[in-house]
Short mmCIF file of C-alpha atoms in Angstrom, two decimals:
data_model
loop_
_atom_site.label_atom_id
_atom_site.label_comp_id
_atom_site.label_asym_id
_atom_site.label_seq_id
_atom_site.Cartn_x
_atom_site.Cartn_y
_atom_site.Cartn_z
CA MET Y 296 -18.93 4.82 -7.62
CA ILE Y 297 -20.77 5.07 -4.30
CA ALA Y 298 -17.47 5.33 -2.41
CA ARG Y 299 -16.25 8.10 -4.71
CA ARG Y 300 -19.48 10.09 -4.34
CA LEU Y 301 -19.42 9.63 -0.57
CA ARG Y 302 -15.90 11.02 -0.41
CA ALA Y 303 -17.18 14.02 -2.38
CA GLY Y 304 -19.60 14.75 0.46
CA VAL Y 305 -22.78 13.00 -0.75
CA THR Y 306 -24.14 11.15 2.29
CA THR Y 307 -27.57 10.30 0.91
CA ALA Y 308 -28.45 9.33 -2.66
CA ILE Y 309 -31.97 9.01 -4.01
CA CYS Y 310 -32.23 6.85 -7.07
CA ASP Y 311 -34.54 5.12 -9.49
CA PRO Y 312 -33.37 1.61 -10.48
CA HIS Y 313 -35.35 1.71 -13.71
CA GLU Y 314 -32.22 1.01 -15.76
CA ILE Y 315 -31.74 -2.43 -14.26
CA ALA Y 316 -35.51 -2.84 -13.94
CA ASN Y 317 -35.94 -2.39 -17.70
CA VAL Y 318 -33.48 -5.25 -18.19
CA LEU Y 319 -34.34 -7.63 -15.32
CA GLY Y 320 -37.68 -6.45 -13.95
CA ALA Y 321 -38.44 -7.18 -10.28
CA GLU Y 322 -35.18 -9.14 -9.95
CA GLY Y 323 -33.24 -5.98 -10.74
CA ILE Y 324 -35.13 -3.91 -8.17
CA ARG Y 325 -34.58 -6.62 -5.55
CA TYR Y 326 -30.83 -6.60 -6.27
CA PHE Y 327 -30.75 -2.84 -5.89
CA LEU Y 328 -32.67 -2.92 -2.61
CA ASP Y 329 -30.49 -5.71 -1.20
CA SER Y 330 -27.40 -3.69 -2.13
CA SER Y 331 -28.82 -0.53 -0.55
CA LEU Y 332 -28.77 -2.24 2.85
CA GLU Y 333 -24.99 -2.70 2.60
CA THR Y 334 -23.81 0.81 1.70
CA VAL Y 335 -22.23 3.35 4.04
CA MET Y 336 -23.97 6.05 2.02
CA ASP Y 337 -27.71 6.00 2.72
CA LEU Y 338 -29.13 4.84 -0.60
CA ARG Y 339 -32.88 5.52 -0.90
CA VAL Y 340 -34.94 4.05 -3.72
CA ASN Y 341 -37.97 5.25 -5.63
CA LEU Y 342 -39.71 2.29 -7.27
CA SER Y 343 -39.58 2.39 -11.06
CA SER Y 344 -42.86 3.73 -12.39
CA CYS Y 345 -42.45 3.33 -16.15
CA VAL Y 346 -41.01 -0.01 -17.26
CA PRO Y 347 -40.96 0.10 -20.20
CA ALA Y 348 -41.02 3.86 -20.71
CA THR Y 349 -43.24 3.51 -23.79
CA ALA Y 350 -44.82 0.80 -25.94
CA PHE Y 351 -42.65 1.85 -28.89
CA GLU Y 352 -39.55 -0.10 -27.85
CA THR Y 353 -38.63 -3.58 -26.66
CA ALA Y 354 -37.56 -3.78 -23.02
CA GLY Y 355 -36.39 -6.80 -21.07
CA ALA Y 356 -39.26 -6.56 -18.61
CA SER Y 357 -42.56 -4.91 -17.79
CA LEU Y 358 -43.60 -3.76 -14.32
CA GLU Y 359 -47.23 -3.25 -13.37
CA ILE Y 360 -48.58 -2.10 -10.03
CA GLU Y 361 -48.76 -5.74 -8.81
CA ASP Y 362 -45.00 -6.06 -9.35
CA LEU Y 363 -44.23 -2.91 -7.37
CA LEU Y 364 -46.44 -3.36 -4.31
CA PRO Y 365 -44.33 -6.16 -2.71
CA PHE Y 366 -41.48 -3.61 -2.38
CA ARG Y 367 -43.70 -0.83 -1.03
CA GLU Y 368 -42.77 -1.30 2.64
CA HIS Y 369 -39.04 -1.90 2.18
CA PRO Y 370 -37.13 0.33 4.63
CA LYS Y 371 -35.17 2.00 1.82
CA VAL Y 372 -38.18 2.76 -0.41
CA ILE Y 373 -39.42 6.35 -0.48
CA GLY Y 374 -42.15 6.14 -3.11
CA LEU Y 375 -42.63 6.09 -6.86
CA ALA Y 376 -39.85 7.09 -9.24
CA GLU Y 377 -39.89 9.66 -12.03
CA PHE Y 378 -43.15 9.40 -13.95
CA MET Y 379 -41.87 9.61 -17.52
CA ASN Y 380 -45.12 8.61 -19.16
CA PHE Y 381 -46.69 12.05 -18.83
CA PRO Y 382 -48.92 11.43 -21.89
CA GLY Y 383 -50.33 8.44 -19.98
CA VAL Y 384 -51.06 10.67 -17.00
CA LEU Y 385 -52.85 13.26 -19.12
CA THR Y 386 -54.90 10.68 -21.04
CA ARG Y 387 -55.77 8.92 -17.76
CA ASP Y 388 -54.41 5.53 -18.77
CA PRO Y 389 -55.89 3.06 -16.21
CA LYS Y 390 -52.55 1.33 -15.56
CA VAL Y 391 -50.85 4.68 -15.03
CA LEU Y 392 -53.56 5.87 -12.65
CA ALA Y 393 -53.35 2.62 -10.66
CA LYS Y 394 -49.65 3.24 -9.97
CA LEU Y 395 -50.24 6.85 -9.01
CA ALA Y 396 -53.14 5.97 -6.72
CA ALA Y 397 -51.10 3.37 -4.84
CA PHE Y 398 -48.40 5.89 -3.91
CA GLN Y 399 -50.42 8.98 -3.03
CA ASP Y 400 -49.26 8.70 0.59
CA GLY Y 401 -45.58 8.64 -0.43
CA HIS Y 402 -43.29 10.56 -2.72
CA ILE Y 403 -43.97 10.61 -6.48
CA ASP Y 404 -41.08 11.87 -8.56
CA GLY Y 405 -41.64 13.81 -11.77
CA HIS Y 406 -40.27 13.85 -15.31
CA ALA Y 407 -41.97 16.41 -17.50
CA PRO Y 408 -39.66 18.00 -20.10
CA LEU Y 409 -41.17 21.17 -21.65
CA LEU Y 410 -44.59 20.45 -20.11
CA SER Y 411 -46.45 23.68 -19.33
CA GLY Y 412 -49.88 25.29 -19.10
CA LEU Y 413 -52.91 23.10 -18.59
CA GLY Y 414 -50.91 19.96 -19.35
CA LEU Y 415 -48.60 20.73 -16.42
CA ASN Y 416 -51.64 21.43 -14.23
CA GLY Y 417 -53.05 18.01 -15.04
CA TYR Y 418 -49.73 16.33 -14.36
CA LEU Y 419 -49.44 18.01 -10.96
CA ALA Y 420 -53.03 17.14 -10.09
CA ALA Y 421 -51.90 13.49 -10.06
CA GLY Y 422 -49.77 14.18 -6.97
CA ILE Y 423 -46.39 14.62 -8.68
CA ARG Y 424 -44.24 17.26 -7.01
CA THR Y 425 -40.62 17.21 -8.27
CA ASP Y 426 -38.99 17.60 -11.67
CA HIS Y 427 -35.40 17.34 -12.92
CA GLU Y 428 -36.13 18.00 -16.61
CA ALA Y 429 -36.39 21.80 -16.61
CA THR Y 430 -33.85 23.19 -19.07
CA SER Y 431 -34.66 26.91 -18.94
CA ALA Y 432 -35.35 29.43 -16.19
CA GLU Y 433 -38.76 30.16 -17.71
CA GLU Y 434 -39.76 26.49 -17.56
CA ALA Y 435 -38.43 26.10 -14.01
CA LEU Y 436 -40.19 29.23 -12.74
CA GLU Y 437 -43.57 28.10 -14.03
CA LYS Y 438 -43.12 24.75 -12.32
CA LEU Y 439 -42.01 26.43 -9.10
CA ALA Y 440 -45.01 28.75 -9.21
CA LYS Y 441 -47.27 25.71 -9.46
CA GLY Y 442 -45.77 23.99 -6.44
CA MET Y 443 -43.05 21.75 -7.88
CA THR Y 444 -39.61 21.36 -6.37
CA ILE Y 445 -37.04 21.85 -9.11
CA LEU Y 446 -34.07 19.48 -9.11
CA MET Y 447 -31.34 21.50 -10.82
CA ARG Y 448 -29.48 18.96 -12.96
CA GLU Y 449 -25.87 18.91 -14.06
CA GLY Y 450 -24.97 15.51 -15.45
CA SER Y 451 -22.37 14.54 -18.02
CA VAL Y 452 -24.78 15.15 -20.92
CA SER Y 453 -27.68 17.07 -19.37
CA LYS Y 454 -26.01 20.31 -18.33
CA ASP Y 455 -28.66 22.69 -17.02
CA LEU Y 456 -26.78 24.52 -14.25
CA GLU Y 457 -25.93 27.56 -16.35
CA ALA Y 458 -29.51 28.04 -17.52
CA LEU Y 459 -31.08 27.44 -14.11
CA ALA Y 460 -28.59 29.20 -11.82
CA PRO Y 461 -30.57 32.50 -11.88
CA ILE Y 462 -33.60 30.86 -10.23
CA LEU Y 463 -31.61 29.95 -7.08
CA THR Y 464 -32.57 32.97 -4.99
CA PRO Y 465 -33.38 33.34 -1.26
CA ASP Y 466 -37.09 33.34 -2.09
CA VAL Y 467 -37.11 29.86 -3.68
CA SER Y 468 -33.97 28.03 -2.48
CA ALA Y 469 -36.13 25.95 -0.14
CA PHE Y 470 -37.82 24.54 -3.25
CA VAL Y 471 -34.72 23.94 -5.39
CA ALA Y 472 -32.37 20.97 -4.98
CA LEU Y 473 -29.26 19.82 -6.80
CA CYS Y 474 -28.94 16.58 -8.76
CA THR Y 475 -26.62 14.96 -11.29
CA ASP Y 476 -28.70 12.31 -13.14
CA ASP Y 477 -26.22 10.26 -15.21
CA ARG Y 478 -22.76 11.49 -14.33
CA ASN Y 479 -19.82 9.72 -15.92
CA PRO Y 480 -17.20 8.30 -13.49
CA LEU Y 481 -14.61 10.35 -15.38
CA ASP Y 482 -16.45 13.57 -14.54
CA ILE Y 483 -16.74 12.53 -10.91
CA ALA Y 484 -13.01 11.82 -10.77
CA GLU Y 485 -11.96 14.98 -12.60
CA GLU Y 486 -14.58 17.52 -11.50
CA GLY Y 487 -16.47 16.08 -8.55
CA HIS Y 488 -20.14 15.45 -7.85
CA LEU Y 489 -22.50 17.81 -6.00
CA ASP Y 490 -19.40 19.53 -4.63
CA SER Y 491 -18.61 20.61 -8.19
CA MET Y 492 -22.08 22.11 -8.59
CA ILE Y 493 -21.77 23.94 -5.27
CA ARG Y 494 -18.46 25.60 -6.12
CA ARG Y 495 -19.67 26.60 -9.59
CA LEU Y 496 -22.88 28.16 -8.29
CA ILE Y 497 -21.05 30.11 -5.60
CA ALA Y 498 -18.51 31.27 -8.18
CA LYS Y 499 -21.43 32.60 -10.24
CA GLY Y 500 -22.41 34.86 -7.35
CA ILE Y 501 -25.23 32.77 -5.87
CA ARG Y 502 -25.48 33.28 -2.11
CA PRO Y 503 -23.63 30.34 -0.41
CA LEU Y 504 -26.47 29.80 2.08
CA ASP Y 505 -28.91 29.19 -0.78
CA VAL Y 506 -26.50 26.86 -2.58
CA TYR Y 507 -25.76 24.72 0.47
CA ARG Y 508 -29.46 24.67 1.40
CA ALA Y 509 -30.32 23.34 -2.07
CA ALA Y 510 -27.59 20.69 -1.72
CA SER Y 511 -28.82 19.47 1.66
CA TRP Y 512 -32.01 20.46 3.51
CA SER Y 513 -34.10 21.32 0.44
CA ALA Y 514 -33.44 17.93 -1.12
CA ALA Y 515 -34.04 16.01 2.10
CA ASN Y 516 -37.28 17.89 2.71
CA ALA Y 517 -38.55 17.40 -0.86
CA PHE Y 518 -38.16 13.63 -0.58
CA GLY Y 519 -39.63 13.36 2.89
CA LEU Y 520 -36.36 12.65 4.74
CA LYS Y 521 -37.15 14.76 7.79
CA ASP Y 522 -34.37 13.23 9.90
CA ARG Y 523 -31.52 14.98 8.07
CA GLY Y 524 -30.43 18.13 6.32
CA THR Y 525 -29.54 20.14 9.40
CA LEU Y 526 -26.91 19.81 12.13
CA SER Y 527 -29.17 19.62 15.15
CA PRO Y 528 -30.00 17.33 18.10
CA GLY Y 529 -31.82 14.14 17.15
CA LYS Y 530 -30.95 14.35 13.45
CA ARG Y 531 -28.95 11.77 11.49
CA ALA Y 532 -25.22 12.43 11.83
CA ASP Y 533 -24.43 13.27 8.21
CA ILE Y 534 -21.58 15.75 8.46
CA VAL Y 535 -19.25 17.03 5.74
CA LEU Y 536 -16.13 18.84 6.95
CA LEU Y 537 -14.72 21.39 4.51
CA SER Y 538 -11.25 22.83 4.17
CA ASP Y 539 -12.64 25.60 1.95
CA PHE Y 540 -16.24 26.81 2.35
CA GLU Y 541 -16.81 28.78 -0.86
CA ASP Y 542 -14.81 26.37 -3.02
CA CYS Y 543 -16.46 23.36 -1.31
CA ARG Y 544 -13.31 21.33 -0.73
CA VAL Y 545 -14.20 18.22 1.29
CA SER Y 546 -11.71 17.08 3.93
CA GLN Y 547 -13.74 14.46 5.81
CA VAL Y 548 -17.19 12.87 5.61
CA ILE Y 549 -19.32 11.28 8.33
CA SER Y 550 -22.34 9.34 7.06
CA GLY Y 551 -24.85 8.17 9.63
CA GLY Y 552 -22.21 8.53 12.31
CA VAL Y 553 -19.66 6.44 10.37
CA ILE Y 554 -16.43 8.07 9.19
CA ALA Y 555 -16.14 7.43 5.45
CA ASP Y 556 -12.79 5.69 5.05
CA HIS Y 557 -11.52 2.55 3.33
CA ASN Y 558 -12.34 0.34 6.32
CA ALA Y 559 -15.96 1.46 6.29
CA PHE Y 560 -16.28 0.31 2.68
CA SER Y 561 -14.35 -2.95 2.99
CA GLN Y 562 -16.40 -4.22 5.93
CA ARG Y 563 -19.63 -4.24 3.96
CA ASN Y 564 -21.14 -7.37 2.40
CA ILE Y 565 -21.05 -7.72 -1.38
CA ILE Y 566 -24.32 -8.79 -2.99
CA VAL Y 567 -23.96 -11.51 -5.64
CA PRO Y 568 -24.25 -9.90 -9.11
CA VAL Y 569 -27.31 -10.60 -11.25
CA GLY Y 570 -28.07 -10.41 -14.95
CA LEU Y 571 -24.69 -11.69 -16.11
CA ASP Y 572 -26.28 -13.18 -19.24
CA SER Y 573 -28.70 -10.39 -20.14
CA VAL Y 574 -27.43 -9.80 -23.70
CA LYS Y 575 -29.45 -12.23 -25.80
CA VAL Y 576 -28.67 -11.42 -29.42
CA ASP Y 577 -26.63 -13.03 -32.19
CA VAL Y 578 -23.72 -11.27 -33.83
CA VAL Y 579 -24.67 -8.95 -36.69
CA SER Y 580 -23.24 -8.37 -40.15
CA ALA Y 581 -22.38 -5.01 -41.67
CA ALA Y 582 -25.28 -5.42 -44.10
CA LYS Y 583 -27.72 -5.16 -41.20
CA PHE Y 584 -26.96 -1.44 -41.08
CA ASP Y 585 -27.80 -0.71 -44.72
CA ILE Y 586 -30.61 1.83 -45.17
CA PRO Y 587 -32.63 1.74 -48.42
CA ALA Y 588 -32.49 4.79 -50.66
CA ARG Y 589 -35.38 7.25 -50.47
CA ASN Y 590 -36.48 10.11 -52.70
CA SER Y 591 -37.11 12.60 -49.90
CA GLU Y 592 -35.27 14.24 -47.07
CA ALA Y 593 -34.19 11.95 -44.26
CA ASP Y 594 -35.25 12.48 -40.65
CA VAL Y 595 -32.10 13.16 -38.64
CA ILE Y 596 -31.63 13.30 -34.87
CA GLY Y 597 -29.89 16.58 -34.04
CA VAL Y 598 -27.65 16.26 -31.00
CA VAL Y 599 -27.20 19.44 -28.97
CA PRO Y 600 -24.04 19.29 -26.80
CA GLY Y 601 -24.89 19.50 -23.11
CA ARG Y 602 -28.54 18.53 -23.60
CA ILE Y 603 -30.51 15.31 -23.95
CA ILE Y 604 -33.29 17.16 -25.80
CA THR Y 605 -32.58 16.59 -29.48
CA GLU Y 606 -33.67 18.41 -32.63
CA HIS Y 607 -35.76 16.92 -35.42
CA LEU Y 608 -33.76 17.75 -38.54
CA LYS Y 609 -34.35 17.08 -42.21
CA ARG Y 610 -31.42 16.44 -44.56
CA MET Y 611 -30.94 15.37 -48.16
CA LEU Y 612 -28.38 12.56 -48.07
CA PRO Y 613 -26.37 10.88 -50.83
CA VAL Y 614 -27.56 7.58 -52.27
CA SER Y 615 -25.68 4.86 -54.11
CA GLY Y 616 -26.54 1.30 -55.13
CA GLY Y 617 -30.05 1.63 -53.74
CA LYS Y 618 -28.77 2.69 -50.30
CA THR Y 619 -28.80 5.95 -48.37
CA LEU Y 620 -25.30 6.87 -47.23
CA VAL Y 621 -23.80 8.86 -44.39
CA ASP Y 622 -22.59 12.37 -45.15
CA PRO Y 623 -19.64 13.46 -42.96
CA GLU Y 624 -19.62 16.88 -44.65
CA GLN Y 625 -23.04 17.52 -43.12
CA ASP Y 626 -21.94 15.67 -39.95
CA VAL Y 627 -24.63 13.05 -40.55
CA LEU Y 628 -23.85 9.49 -39.41
CA LYS Y 629 -25.90 6.34 -39.06
CA VAL Y 630 -27.50 5.37 -35.77
CA ALA Y 631 -28.99 1.97 -35.01
CA VAL Y 632 -30.63 0.24 -32.05
CA VAL Y 633 -30.17 -3.55 -31.86
CA GLU Y 634 -32.73 -5.31 -29.65
CA ARG Y 635 -30.91 -7.46 -27.08
CA HIS Y 636 -33.51 -8.86 -24.68
CA LYS Y 637 -35.92 -11.17 -26.48
CA GLY Y 638 -34.28 -12.29 -29.71
CA THR Y 639 -36.71 -10.40 -31.93
CA GLY Y 640 -34.04 -9.49 -34.47
CA ASN Y 641 -35.28 -5.89 -34.43
CA ILE Y 642 -32.80 -3.26 -35.59
CA GLY Y 643 -34.04 0.31 -35.74
CA LEU Y 644 -32.12 2.39 -38.30
CA GLY Y 645 -31.73 6.11 -38.78
CA PHE Y 646 -29.38 9.08 -38.95
CA VAL Y 647 -27.84 11.43 -36.39
CA ASN Y 648 -26.08 14.78 -36.55
CA GLY Y 649 -23.65 16.25 -34.04
CA PHE Y 650 -20.97 13.65 -33.30
CA GLY Y 651 -18.34 14.98 -35.70
CA MET Y 652 -16.90 11.53 -36.46
CA THR Y 653 -15.42 11.00 -39.91
CA ARG Y 654 -14.87 7.26 -39.52
CA GLY Y 655 -15.49 4.36 -37.13
CA ALA Y 656 -18.28 3.67 -34.67
CA ILE Y 657 -19.26 3.83 -30.99
CA ALA Y 658 -21.58 1.20 -29.47
CA SER Y 659 -23.15 0.90 -26.03
CA SER Y 660 -25.50 -1.48 -24.22
CA VAL Y 661 -26.42 1.43 -21.95
CA GLY Y 662 -29.31 2.92 -23.89
CA HIS Y 663 -32.02 4.66 -21.88
CA ASP Y 664 -34.44 3.34 -20.94
CA SER Y 665 -34.82 -0.12 -22.44
CA HIS Y 666 -31.06 -0.57 -22.78
CA ASN Y 667 -30.83 -2.23 -26.11
CA ILE Y 668 -27.52 -1.82 -27.96
CA CYS Y 669 -27.19 1.60 -29.60
CA VAL Y 670 -24.47 2.31 -32.15
CA VAL Y 671 -23.43 5.45 -34.03
CA GLY Y 672 -21.09 5.10 -36.95
CA ALA Y 673 -19.61 6.42 -40.17
CA ASP Y 674 -19.37 3.01 -41.81
CA GLU Y 675 -21.27 -0.26 -41.52
CA GLN Y 676 -18.26 -2.52 -40.95
CA ALA Y 677 -17.10 -0.49 -37.96
CA MET Y 678 -20.66 -0.51 -36.59
CA ALA Y 679 -20.73 -4.32 -36.83
CA HIS Y 680 -17.33 -4.61 -35.08
CA ALA Y 681 -18.45 -2.36 -32.22
CA VAL Y 682 -21.84 -4.02 -31.73
CA ASN Y 683 -20.42 -7.54 -31.88
CA ARG Y 684 -17.79 -6.72 -29.28
CA VAL Y 685 -20.52 -5.40 -26.96
CA ILE Y 686 -22.38 -8.69 -27.50
CA GLU Y 687 -19.24 -10.74 -26.78
CA MET Y 688 -18.59 -8.79 -23.55
CA LYS Y 689 -22.19 -9.40 -22.41
CA GLY Y 690 -22.64 -5.64 -22.39
CA GLY Y 691 -20.45 -2.57 -22.37
CA PHE Y 692 -18.94 0.20 -24.48
CA ALA Y 693 -16.85 -0.33 -27.60
CA VAL Y 694 -15.11 1.96 -30.07
CA ALA Y 695 -14.12 0.47 -33.43
CA ASP Y 696 -12.99 1.35 -36.92
CA ALA Y 697 -13.22 -0.75 -40.09
CA ASP Y 698 -10.26 -2.86 -38.92
CA GLY Y 699 -11.59 -3.77 -35.48
CA VAL Y 700 -12.10 -2.70 -31.88
CA LYS Y 701 -9.86 0.07 -30.53
CA ALA Y 702 -11.10 0.46 -26.94
CA GLU Y 703 -13.70 -1.18 -24.72
CA LEU Y 704 -15.25 -1.46 -21.27
CA ALA Y 705 -17.16 -4.57 -20.21
CA LEU Y 706 -20.41 -3.99 -18.30
CA PRO Y 707 -21.60 -7.56 -17.63
CA LEU Y 708 -24.01 -6.87 -14.76
CA ALA Y 709 -27.28 -6.51 -16.69
CA GLY Y 710 -25.24 -4.96 -19.52
CA LEU Y 711 -25.12 -1.80 -17.38
CA MET Y 712 -22.49 -2.11 -14.64
CA SER Y 713 -18.88 -3.09 -14.31
CA LEU Y 714 -17.57 -5.63 -11.81
CA GLU Y 715 -14.26 -3.77 -11.64
CA PRO Y 716 -13.35 -1.05 -9.11
CA PHE Y 717 -13.81 2.64 -9.85
CA GLU Y 718 -10.12 3.17 -10.67
CA ALA Y 719 -10.13 0.47 -13.37
CA VAL Y 720 -13.37 1.77 -14.88
CA LYS Y 721 -11.87 5.25 -14.99
CA GLU Y 722 -8.84 3.99 -16.96
CA HIS Y 723 -11.05 2.17 -19.48
CA LEU Y 724 -13.17 5.29 -19.95
CA GLU Y 725 -10.07 7.38 -20.57
CA ASP Y 726 -9.02 4.93 -23.30
CA LEU Y 727 -12.52 5.02 -24.79
CA ARG Y 728 -12.61 8.80 -24.77
CA GLY Y 729 -9.24 8.92 -26.54
CA ALA Y 730 -10.34 6.35 -29.12
CA ALA Y 731 -13.54 8.27 -29.86
CA LYS Y 732 -11.61 11.49 -30.26
CA ALA Y 733 -9.25 9.76 -32.71
CA LEU Y 734 -12.28 9.00 -34.89
CA GLY Y 735 -13.03 12.73 -35.01
CA CYS Y 736 -15.73 12.78 -32.32
CA THR Y 737 -16.18 16.33 -31.05
CA LEU Y 738 -18.49 15.57 -28.11
CA ALA Y 739 -16.97 15.79 -24.64
CA GLU Y 740 -19.10 12.85 -23.45
CA PRO Y 741 -19.95 10.66 -26.47
CA PHE Y 742 -20.94 7.49 -24.60
CA LEU Y 743 -23.74 8.92 -22.50
CA GLN Y 744 -24.80 10.95 -25.54
CA VAL Y 745 -25.20 7.65 -27.42
CA ALA Y 746 -27.07 6.27 -24.42
CA PHE Y 747 -29.71 9.02 -24.60
CA LEU Y 748 -30.46 8.68 -28.33
CA PRO Y 749 -32.93 5.80 -27.68
CA LEU Y 750 -34.85 7.63 -24.92
CA PRO Y 751 -38.34 8.11 -26.42
CA VAL Y 752 -39.71 10.27 -23.62
CA ILE Y 753 -37.36 13.22 -24.24
CA PRO Y 754 -38.18 15.58 -27.16
CA HIS Y 755 -37.92 15.80 -30.04
CA LEU Y 756 -36.61 12.95 -32.23
CA LYS Y 757 -35.21 9.67 -30.89
CA ILE Y 758 -34.72 6.08 -32.08
CA THR Y 759 -35.74 2.68 -30.68
CA ASP Y 760 -35.37 -0.88 -31.94
CA LEU Y 761 -38.64 -0.29 -33.82
CA GLY Y 762 -37.34 2.74 -35.72
CA MET Y 763 -37.13 6.52 -35.53
CA PHE Y 764 -39.56 8.02 -33.00
CA ASP Y 765 -41.20 11.44 -33.04
CA VAL Y 766 -41.60 12.29 -29.34
CA ASP Y 767 -43.79 15.33 -30.02
CA LYS Y 768 -46.32 13.24 -31.94
CA PHE Y 769 -45.56 10.20 -29.75
CA GLU Y 770 -45.41 7.90 -32.75
CA LEU Y 771 -42.92 6.11 -34.96
CA VAL Y 772 -41.71 8.05 -37.99
CA ASP Y 773 -42.81 6.78 -41.39
CA GLN Y 774 -39.50 6.09 -43.10
CA GLY Y 775 -40.90 4.97 -46.42
CA SER Y 776 -39.85 6.49 -49.73
#
């Protein structure tokens, strides 16, 4: 993945290892930092600020300020990663304030979807200065006016480029940067990375100077990397040579003075993988996904294609034999989160709209942010097949129908990463995409869409291993009769 992004012209990546940190804690951050010392691309790390993201889910680890401070002076560490617990900031939670206080002299990354007004003022007063969660021009402009740098996001699920493109003007391009934030390897192979965003923005009529500034200097400046972003004496030799300027076609990349070719990658040391036994849960039966009948409307997660913000829907669903059933005619399927870290036996159950599937199931051990196993399905037997295959693989993606598994990808490193090369992962993902489509799935990127259903810090309705979660009220939904 790093090699593919580097070849697309990305010479520096700034990341938050909170995915692996939620599974393995400090061990995961240490693995990430050790790996960052061996990459041709300059990989900079913001230390994970919210592990777990909330108290309403079961994560594999918990990180307090004492766990983060030993990494504070690592040469690849910039500061504190996206502060997702914005309610904790606004209510002045002592543990939250301790983390913020310790990193006031470094960068503190933001995460504040739909936050505005006085709440946004309070959030910014804590020293947070960037945000990648703006999904409308209005939201972005308020944050810009209050001093935030907006990271314009175009991932595989979170597609905000169209909505935010109008804000990228000469007046503010120094305070707007580009980011991807969860981009599927298939999209990188087929469309590109930041180069794809650049060509799309220019094609929309945005001045090329502003687009390239947002893709380079603005981002470097926002994160305190003053040694790069311009071609000038004394700066880091990060140079991308283009065969086409407006269409951003990359012909050669130099990263830190090193030409990005196969030899540059092969000469690097490989860090021994960690977390190869992170999936700690017994196989499940189809009956585990039964939902008792209720006499009222069901709460349903409404998926919006191209967004990770979901709707909070209400639907009357059919019942039979004391159970609430799926309703493909309303495009309502079951969704479940199976806890996989501590053997609690927790399985959160609910319903989701927007996948279009008429049969089968999709399961994933990539489930932001605690990364339990999330499954969406039209029937319980297929859900069990998919979940059990993920368990057997020690993590990964699986597509199944009532007869068994149809496609899969093993992700044994912490249940999040493959040990295979990019090309092999791409082939598996193509098979998975085809298998999901054969079940009737209408989403262009179903696997990352599944992965965002358990993210309880993004409005409006989500699900964790403890049940359905109302993000607006920041509480579990009462699913009684």
